[in-house]
Short mmCIF file of N, CA and C in Angstrom, two decimals:
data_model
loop_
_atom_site.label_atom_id
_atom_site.label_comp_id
_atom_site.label_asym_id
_atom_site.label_seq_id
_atom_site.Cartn_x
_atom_site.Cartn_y
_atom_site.Cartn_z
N UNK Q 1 186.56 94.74 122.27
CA UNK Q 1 187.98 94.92 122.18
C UNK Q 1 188.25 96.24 121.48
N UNK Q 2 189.10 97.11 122.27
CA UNK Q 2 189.45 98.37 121.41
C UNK Q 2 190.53 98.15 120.88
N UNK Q 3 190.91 98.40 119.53
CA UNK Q 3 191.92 98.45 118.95
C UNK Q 3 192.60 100.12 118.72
N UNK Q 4 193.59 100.71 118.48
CA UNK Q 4 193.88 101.93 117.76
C UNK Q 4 194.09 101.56 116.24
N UNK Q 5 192.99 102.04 115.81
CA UNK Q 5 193.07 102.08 113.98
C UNK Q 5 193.06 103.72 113.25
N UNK Q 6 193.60 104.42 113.98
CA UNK Q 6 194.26 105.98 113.53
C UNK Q 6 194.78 106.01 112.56
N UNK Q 7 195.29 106.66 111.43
CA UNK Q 7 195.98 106.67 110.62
C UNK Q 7 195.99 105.89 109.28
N UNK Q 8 196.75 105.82 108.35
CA UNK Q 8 196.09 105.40 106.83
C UNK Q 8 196.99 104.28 106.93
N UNK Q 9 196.33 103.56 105.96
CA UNK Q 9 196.77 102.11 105.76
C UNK Q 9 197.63 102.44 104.42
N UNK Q 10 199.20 101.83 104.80
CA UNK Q 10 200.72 102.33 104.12
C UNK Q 10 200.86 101.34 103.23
N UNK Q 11 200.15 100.27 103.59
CA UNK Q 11 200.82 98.89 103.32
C UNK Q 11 200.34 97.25 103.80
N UNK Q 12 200.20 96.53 102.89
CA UNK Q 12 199.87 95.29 103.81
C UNK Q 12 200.78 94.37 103.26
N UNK Q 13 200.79 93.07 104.13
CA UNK Q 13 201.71 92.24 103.60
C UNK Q 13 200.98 91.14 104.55
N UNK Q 14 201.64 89.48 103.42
CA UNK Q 14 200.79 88.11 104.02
C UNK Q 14 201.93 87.15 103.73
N UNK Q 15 201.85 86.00 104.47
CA UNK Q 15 202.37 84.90 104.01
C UNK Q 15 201.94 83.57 104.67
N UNK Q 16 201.73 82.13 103.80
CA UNK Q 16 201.92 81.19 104.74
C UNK Q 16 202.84 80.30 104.34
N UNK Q 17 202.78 79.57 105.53
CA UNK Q 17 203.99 78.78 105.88
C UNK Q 17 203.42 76.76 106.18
N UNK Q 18 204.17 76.50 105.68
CA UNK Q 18 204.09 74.83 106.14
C UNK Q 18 204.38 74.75 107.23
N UNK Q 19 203.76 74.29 108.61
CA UNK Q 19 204.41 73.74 109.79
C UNK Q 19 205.29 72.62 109.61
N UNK Q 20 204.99 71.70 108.63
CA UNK Q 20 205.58 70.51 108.54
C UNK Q 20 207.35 71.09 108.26
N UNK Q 21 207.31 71.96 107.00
CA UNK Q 21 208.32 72.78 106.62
C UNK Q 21 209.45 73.01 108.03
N UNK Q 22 208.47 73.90 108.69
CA UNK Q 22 209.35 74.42 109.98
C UNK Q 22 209.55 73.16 110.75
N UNK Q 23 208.71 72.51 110.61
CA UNK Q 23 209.37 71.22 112.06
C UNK Q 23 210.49 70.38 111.70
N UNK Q 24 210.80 70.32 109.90
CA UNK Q 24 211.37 69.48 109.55
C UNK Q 24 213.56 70.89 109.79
N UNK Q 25 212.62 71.86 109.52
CA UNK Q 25 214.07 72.89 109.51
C UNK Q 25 214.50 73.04 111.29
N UNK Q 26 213.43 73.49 111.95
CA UNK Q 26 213.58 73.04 113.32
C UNK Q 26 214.47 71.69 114.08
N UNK Q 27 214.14 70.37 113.63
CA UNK Q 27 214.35 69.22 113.64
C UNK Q 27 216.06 69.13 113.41
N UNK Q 28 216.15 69.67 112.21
CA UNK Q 28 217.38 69.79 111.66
C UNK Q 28 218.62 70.16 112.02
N UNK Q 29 218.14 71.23 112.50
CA UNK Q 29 219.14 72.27 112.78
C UNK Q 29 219.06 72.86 114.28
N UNK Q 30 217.78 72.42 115.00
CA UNK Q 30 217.52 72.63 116.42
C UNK Q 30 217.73 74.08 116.66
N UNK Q 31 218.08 74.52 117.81
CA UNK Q 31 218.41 75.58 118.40
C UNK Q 31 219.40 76.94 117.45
N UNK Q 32 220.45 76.46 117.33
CA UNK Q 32 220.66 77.17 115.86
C UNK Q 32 219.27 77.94 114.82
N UNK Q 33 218.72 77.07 114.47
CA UNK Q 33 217.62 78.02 113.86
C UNK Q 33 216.45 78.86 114.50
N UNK Q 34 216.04 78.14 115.53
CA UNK Q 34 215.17 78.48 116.74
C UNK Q 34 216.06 80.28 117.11
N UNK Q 35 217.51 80.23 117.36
CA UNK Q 35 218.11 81.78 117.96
C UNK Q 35 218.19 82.36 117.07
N UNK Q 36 218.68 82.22 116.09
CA UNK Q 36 218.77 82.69 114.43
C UNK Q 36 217.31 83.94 114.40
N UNK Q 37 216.12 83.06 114.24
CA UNK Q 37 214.79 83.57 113.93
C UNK Q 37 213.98 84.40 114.79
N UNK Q 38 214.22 83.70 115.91
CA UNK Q 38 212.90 83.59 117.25
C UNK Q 38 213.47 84.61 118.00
N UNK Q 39 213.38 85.69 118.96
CA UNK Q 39 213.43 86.29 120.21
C UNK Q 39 212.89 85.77 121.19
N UNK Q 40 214.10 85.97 122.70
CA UNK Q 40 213.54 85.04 123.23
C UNK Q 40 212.22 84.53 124.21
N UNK Q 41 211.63 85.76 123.84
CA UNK Q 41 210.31 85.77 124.68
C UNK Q 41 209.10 84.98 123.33
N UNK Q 42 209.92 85.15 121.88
CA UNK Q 42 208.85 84.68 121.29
C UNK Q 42 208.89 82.72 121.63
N UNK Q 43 210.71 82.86 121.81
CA UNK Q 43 211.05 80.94 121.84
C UNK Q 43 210.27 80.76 123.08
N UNK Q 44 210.03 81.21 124.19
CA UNK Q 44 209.49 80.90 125.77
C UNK Q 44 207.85 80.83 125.40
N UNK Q 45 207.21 81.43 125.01
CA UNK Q 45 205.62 81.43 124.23
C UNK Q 45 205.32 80.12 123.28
N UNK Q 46 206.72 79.82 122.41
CA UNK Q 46 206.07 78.17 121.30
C UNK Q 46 206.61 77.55 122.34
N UNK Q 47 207.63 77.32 123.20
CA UNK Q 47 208.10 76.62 123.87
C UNK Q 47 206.69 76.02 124.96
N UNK Q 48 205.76 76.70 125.33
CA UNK Q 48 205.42 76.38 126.60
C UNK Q 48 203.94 75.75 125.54
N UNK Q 49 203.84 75.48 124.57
CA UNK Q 49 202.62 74.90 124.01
C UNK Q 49 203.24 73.65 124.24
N UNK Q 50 202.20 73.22 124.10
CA UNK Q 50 201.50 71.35 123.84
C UNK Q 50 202.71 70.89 122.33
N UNK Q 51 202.02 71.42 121.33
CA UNK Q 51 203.04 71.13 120.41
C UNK Q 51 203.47 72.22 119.73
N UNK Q 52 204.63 72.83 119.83
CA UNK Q 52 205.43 73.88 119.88
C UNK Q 52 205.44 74.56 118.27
N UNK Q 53 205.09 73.69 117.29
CA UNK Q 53 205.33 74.08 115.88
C UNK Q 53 204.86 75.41 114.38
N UNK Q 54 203.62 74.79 115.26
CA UNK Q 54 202.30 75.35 114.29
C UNK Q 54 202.62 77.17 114.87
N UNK Q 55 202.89 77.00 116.45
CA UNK Q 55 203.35 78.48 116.85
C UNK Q 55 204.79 79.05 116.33
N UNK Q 56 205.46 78.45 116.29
CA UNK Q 56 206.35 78.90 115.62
C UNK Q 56 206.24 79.31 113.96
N UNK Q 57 205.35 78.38 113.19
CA UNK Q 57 205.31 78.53 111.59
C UNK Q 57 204.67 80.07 111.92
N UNK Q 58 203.28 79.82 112.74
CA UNK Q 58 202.38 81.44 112.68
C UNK Q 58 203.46 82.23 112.76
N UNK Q 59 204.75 82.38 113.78
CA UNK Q 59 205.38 83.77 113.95
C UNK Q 59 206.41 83.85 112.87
N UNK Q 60 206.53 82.65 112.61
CA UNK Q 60 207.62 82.77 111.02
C UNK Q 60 206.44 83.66 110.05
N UNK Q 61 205.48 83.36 109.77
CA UNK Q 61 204.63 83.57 108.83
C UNK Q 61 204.39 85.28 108.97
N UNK Q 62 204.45 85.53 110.42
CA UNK Q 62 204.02 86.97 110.96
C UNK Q 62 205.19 87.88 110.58
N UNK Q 63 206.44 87.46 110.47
CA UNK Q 63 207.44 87.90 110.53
C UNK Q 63 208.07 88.32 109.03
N UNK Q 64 207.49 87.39 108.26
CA UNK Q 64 207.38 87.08 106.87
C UNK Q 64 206.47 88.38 106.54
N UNK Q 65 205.22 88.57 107.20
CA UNK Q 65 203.92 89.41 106.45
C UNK Q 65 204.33 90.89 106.81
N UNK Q 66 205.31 91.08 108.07
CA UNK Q 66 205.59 92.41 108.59
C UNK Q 66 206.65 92.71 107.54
N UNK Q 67 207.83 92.11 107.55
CA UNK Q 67 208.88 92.44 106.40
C UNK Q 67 207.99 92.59 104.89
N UNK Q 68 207.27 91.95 104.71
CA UNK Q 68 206.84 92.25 103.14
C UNK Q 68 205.81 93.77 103.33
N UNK Q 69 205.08 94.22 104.10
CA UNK Q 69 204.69 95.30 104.58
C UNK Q 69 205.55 96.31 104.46
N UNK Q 70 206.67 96.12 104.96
CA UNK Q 70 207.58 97.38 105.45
C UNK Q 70 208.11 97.73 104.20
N UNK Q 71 207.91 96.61 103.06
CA UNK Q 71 208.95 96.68 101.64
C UNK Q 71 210.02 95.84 101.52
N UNK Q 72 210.65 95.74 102.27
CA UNK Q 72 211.90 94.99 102.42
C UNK Q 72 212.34 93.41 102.47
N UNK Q 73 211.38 92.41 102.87
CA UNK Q 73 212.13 91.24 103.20
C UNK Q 73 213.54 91.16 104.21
N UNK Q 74 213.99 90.51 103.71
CA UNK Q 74 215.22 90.47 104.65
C UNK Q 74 216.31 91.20 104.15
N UNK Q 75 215.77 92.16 102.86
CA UNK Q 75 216.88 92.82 102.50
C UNK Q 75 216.89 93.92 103.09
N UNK Q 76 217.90 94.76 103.10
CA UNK Q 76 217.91 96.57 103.65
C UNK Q 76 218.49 96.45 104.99
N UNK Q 77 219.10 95.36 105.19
CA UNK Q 77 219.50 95.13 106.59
C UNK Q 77 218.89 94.65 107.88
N UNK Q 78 217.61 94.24 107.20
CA UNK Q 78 216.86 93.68 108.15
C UNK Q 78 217.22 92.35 108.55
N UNK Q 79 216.96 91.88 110.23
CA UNK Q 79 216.61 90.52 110.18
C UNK Q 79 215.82 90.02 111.03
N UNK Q 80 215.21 88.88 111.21
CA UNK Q 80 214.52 88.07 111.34
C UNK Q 80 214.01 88.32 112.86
N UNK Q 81 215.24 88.86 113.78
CA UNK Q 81 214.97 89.17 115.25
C UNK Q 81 214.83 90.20 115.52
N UNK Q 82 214.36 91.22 114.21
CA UNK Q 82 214.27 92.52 114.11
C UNK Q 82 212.64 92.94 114.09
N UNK Q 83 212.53 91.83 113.39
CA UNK Q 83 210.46 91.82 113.68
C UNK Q 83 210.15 90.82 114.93
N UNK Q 84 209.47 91.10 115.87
CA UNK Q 84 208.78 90.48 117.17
C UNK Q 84 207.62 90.30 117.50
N UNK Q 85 206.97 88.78 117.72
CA UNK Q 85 205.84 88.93 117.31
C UNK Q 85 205.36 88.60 119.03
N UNK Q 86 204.33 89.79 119.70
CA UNK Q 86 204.36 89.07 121.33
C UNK Q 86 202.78 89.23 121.36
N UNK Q 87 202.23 88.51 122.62
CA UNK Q 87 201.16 88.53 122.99
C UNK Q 87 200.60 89.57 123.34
N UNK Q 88 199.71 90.39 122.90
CA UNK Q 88 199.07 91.89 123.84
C UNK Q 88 198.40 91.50 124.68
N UNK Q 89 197.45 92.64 125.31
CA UNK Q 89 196.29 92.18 126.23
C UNK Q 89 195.52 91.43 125.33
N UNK Q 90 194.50 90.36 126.31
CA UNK Q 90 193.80 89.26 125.61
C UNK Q 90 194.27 88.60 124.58
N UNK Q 91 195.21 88.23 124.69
CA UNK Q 91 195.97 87.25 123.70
C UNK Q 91 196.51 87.60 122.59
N UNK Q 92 195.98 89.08 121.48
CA UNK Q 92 195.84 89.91 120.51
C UNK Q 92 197.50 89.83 120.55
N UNK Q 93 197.53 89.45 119.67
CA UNK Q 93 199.59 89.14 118.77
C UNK Q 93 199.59 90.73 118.64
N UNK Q 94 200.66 91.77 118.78
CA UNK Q 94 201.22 92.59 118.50
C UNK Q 94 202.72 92.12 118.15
N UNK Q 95 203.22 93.70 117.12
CA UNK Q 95 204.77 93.85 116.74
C UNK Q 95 205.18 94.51 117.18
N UNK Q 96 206.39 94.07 117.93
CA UNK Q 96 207.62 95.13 118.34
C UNK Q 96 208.61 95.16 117.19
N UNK Q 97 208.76 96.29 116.94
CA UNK Q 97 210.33 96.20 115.94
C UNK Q 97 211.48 96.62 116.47
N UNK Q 98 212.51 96.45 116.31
CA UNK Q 98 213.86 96.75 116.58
C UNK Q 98 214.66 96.69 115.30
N UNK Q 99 216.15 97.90 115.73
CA UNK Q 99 216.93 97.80 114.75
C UNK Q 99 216.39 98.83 113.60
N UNK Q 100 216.97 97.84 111.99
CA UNK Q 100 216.74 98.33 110.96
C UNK Q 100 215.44 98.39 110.78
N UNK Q 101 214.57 97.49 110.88
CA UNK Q 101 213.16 97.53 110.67
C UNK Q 101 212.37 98.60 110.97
N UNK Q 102 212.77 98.90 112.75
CA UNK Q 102 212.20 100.07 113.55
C UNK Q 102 212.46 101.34 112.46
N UNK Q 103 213.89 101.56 112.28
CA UNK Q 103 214.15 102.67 111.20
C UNK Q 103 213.64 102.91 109.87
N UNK Q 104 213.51 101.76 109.76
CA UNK Q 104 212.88 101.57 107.88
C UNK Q 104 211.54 102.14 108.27
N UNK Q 105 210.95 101.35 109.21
CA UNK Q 105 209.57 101.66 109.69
C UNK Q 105 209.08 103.75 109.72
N UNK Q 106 210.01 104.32 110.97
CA UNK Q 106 210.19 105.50 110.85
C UNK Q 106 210.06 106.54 109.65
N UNK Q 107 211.31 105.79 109.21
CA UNK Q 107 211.12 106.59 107.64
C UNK Q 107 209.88 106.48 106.50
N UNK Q 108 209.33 105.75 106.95
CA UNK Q 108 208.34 105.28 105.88
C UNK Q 108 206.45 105.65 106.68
N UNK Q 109 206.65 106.18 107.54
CA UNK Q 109 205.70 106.66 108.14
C UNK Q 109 204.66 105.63 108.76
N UNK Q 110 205.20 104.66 108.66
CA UNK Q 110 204.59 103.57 109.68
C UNK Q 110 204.76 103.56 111.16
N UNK Q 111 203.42 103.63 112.00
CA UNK Q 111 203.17 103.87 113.30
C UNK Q 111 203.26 102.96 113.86
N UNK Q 112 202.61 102.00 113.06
CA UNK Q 112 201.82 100.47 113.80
C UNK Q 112 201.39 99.56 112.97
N UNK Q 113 201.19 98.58 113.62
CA UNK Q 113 200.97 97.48 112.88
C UNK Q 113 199.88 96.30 113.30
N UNK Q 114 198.85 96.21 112.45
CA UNK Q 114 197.72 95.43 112.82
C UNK Q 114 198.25 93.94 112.48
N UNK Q 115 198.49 92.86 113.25
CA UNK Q 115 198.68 91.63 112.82
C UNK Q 115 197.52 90.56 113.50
N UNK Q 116 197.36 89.67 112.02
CA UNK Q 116 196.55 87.95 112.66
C UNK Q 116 197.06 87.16 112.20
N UNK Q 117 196.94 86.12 112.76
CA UNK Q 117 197.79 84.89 112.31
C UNK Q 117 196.96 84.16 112.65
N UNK Q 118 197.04 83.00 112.21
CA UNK Q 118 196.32 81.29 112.32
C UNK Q 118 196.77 80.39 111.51
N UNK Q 119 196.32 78.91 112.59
CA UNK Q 119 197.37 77.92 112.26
C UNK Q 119 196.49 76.68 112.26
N UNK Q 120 196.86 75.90 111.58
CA UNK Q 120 195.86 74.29 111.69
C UNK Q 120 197.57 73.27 111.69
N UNK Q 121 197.03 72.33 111.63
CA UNK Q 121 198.38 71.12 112.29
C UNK Q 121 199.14 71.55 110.72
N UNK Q 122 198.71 71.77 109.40
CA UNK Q 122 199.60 71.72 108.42
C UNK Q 122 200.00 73.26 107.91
N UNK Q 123 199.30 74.21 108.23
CA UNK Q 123 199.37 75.62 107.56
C UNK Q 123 199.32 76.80 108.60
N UNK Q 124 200.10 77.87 108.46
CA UNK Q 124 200.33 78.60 109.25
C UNK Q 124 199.89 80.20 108.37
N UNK Q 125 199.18 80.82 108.51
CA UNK Q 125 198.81 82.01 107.81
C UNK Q 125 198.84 83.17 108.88
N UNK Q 126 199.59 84.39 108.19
CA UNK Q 126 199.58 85.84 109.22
C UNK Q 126 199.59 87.06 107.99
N UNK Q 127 198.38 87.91 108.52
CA UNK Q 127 198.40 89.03 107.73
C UNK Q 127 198.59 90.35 108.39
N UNK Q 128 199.11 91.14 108.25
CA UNK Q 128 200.20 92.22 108.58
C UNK Q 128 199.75 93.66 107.73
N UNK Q 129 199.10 94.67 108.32
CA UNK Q 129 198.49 95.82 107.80
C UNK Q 129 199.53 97.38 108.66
N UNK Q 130 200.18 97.73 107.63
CA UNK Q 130 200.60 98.34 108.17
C UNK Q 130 200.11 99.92 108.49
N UNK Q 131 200.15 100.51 109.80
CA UNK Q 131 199.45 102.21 109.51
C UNK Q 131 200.38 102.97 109.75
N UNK Q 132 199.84 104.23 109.28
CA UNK Q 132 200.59 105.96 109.63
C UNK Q 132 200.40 106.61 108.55
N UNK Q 133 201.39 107.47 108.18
CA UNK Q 133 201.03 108.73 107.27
C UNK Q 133 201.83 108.10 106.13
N UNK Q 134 200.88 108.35 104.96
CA UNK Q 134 201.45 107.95 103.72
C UNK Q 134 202.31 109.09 103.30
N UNK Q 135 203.36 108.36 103.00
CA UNK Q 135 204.70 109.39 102.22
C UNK Q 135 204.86 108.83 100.70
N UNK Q 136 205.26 109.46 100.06
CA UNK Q 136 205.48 109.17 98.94
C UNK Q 136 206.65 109.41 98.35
#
């Protein structure tokens, strides 16, 4: 598998997540939270699993590890449908950003973004390395 690993490492960021957590906020609040969070190519991807959850916590979790990368969280105007987490070739999760993120990203000399994620029925873990030219 070739990856592009060019450029200096700006930043990393991690988080995990309870699936149980998300199924019970999912559950709750249904679709509302699902459009809120998800883009909809990421909702069509948990949607078409067996059990839809554990994929969703990973991209919450991914989404979580890219915002803490970039610096920001959900503050600076970012949100949630602003980080995208999609399938590359061979299955390999890539980020699309949009919006504020994309810009924050720009300014901060971030190119790209290495992401993994993994999930078991209770825990959802994604780590998020961000590259490009370090600014200071």
């Amino acid at each position: 598998m070739e990856r592009d690993t060019r450029g200096n490492i700006c930043s990393i960021g991690s988080d995990l997540v309870s699936v149980g957590r998300i199924r019970e906020v999912i559950v709750k609040f249904g679709e509302r939270f699902i459009t809120r969070v998800f883009t909809g190519q990421e909702r069509r991807y948990c949607a078409a699993r067996r059990d839809p959850y554990p994929c969703y916590a990973a991209r919450f979790a991914a989404k979580e590890a890219v915002l803490k990368a970039l610096g920001t969280g959900l503050t600076a105007g970012c949100s949630w449908r602003n980080v995208e987490i999609v399938p590359g070739r061979q299955g390999v999760p890539q980020v699309q950003l949009y919006g504020r993120a994309a810009l924050l990203a720009r300014e901060r000399g971030i190119k790209k973004f290495l992401i993994t994620l993994s999930h078991d029925d209770s825990y959802a873990v994604a780590f998020a390395v961000a590259l490009g030219d370090l600014t200071d």
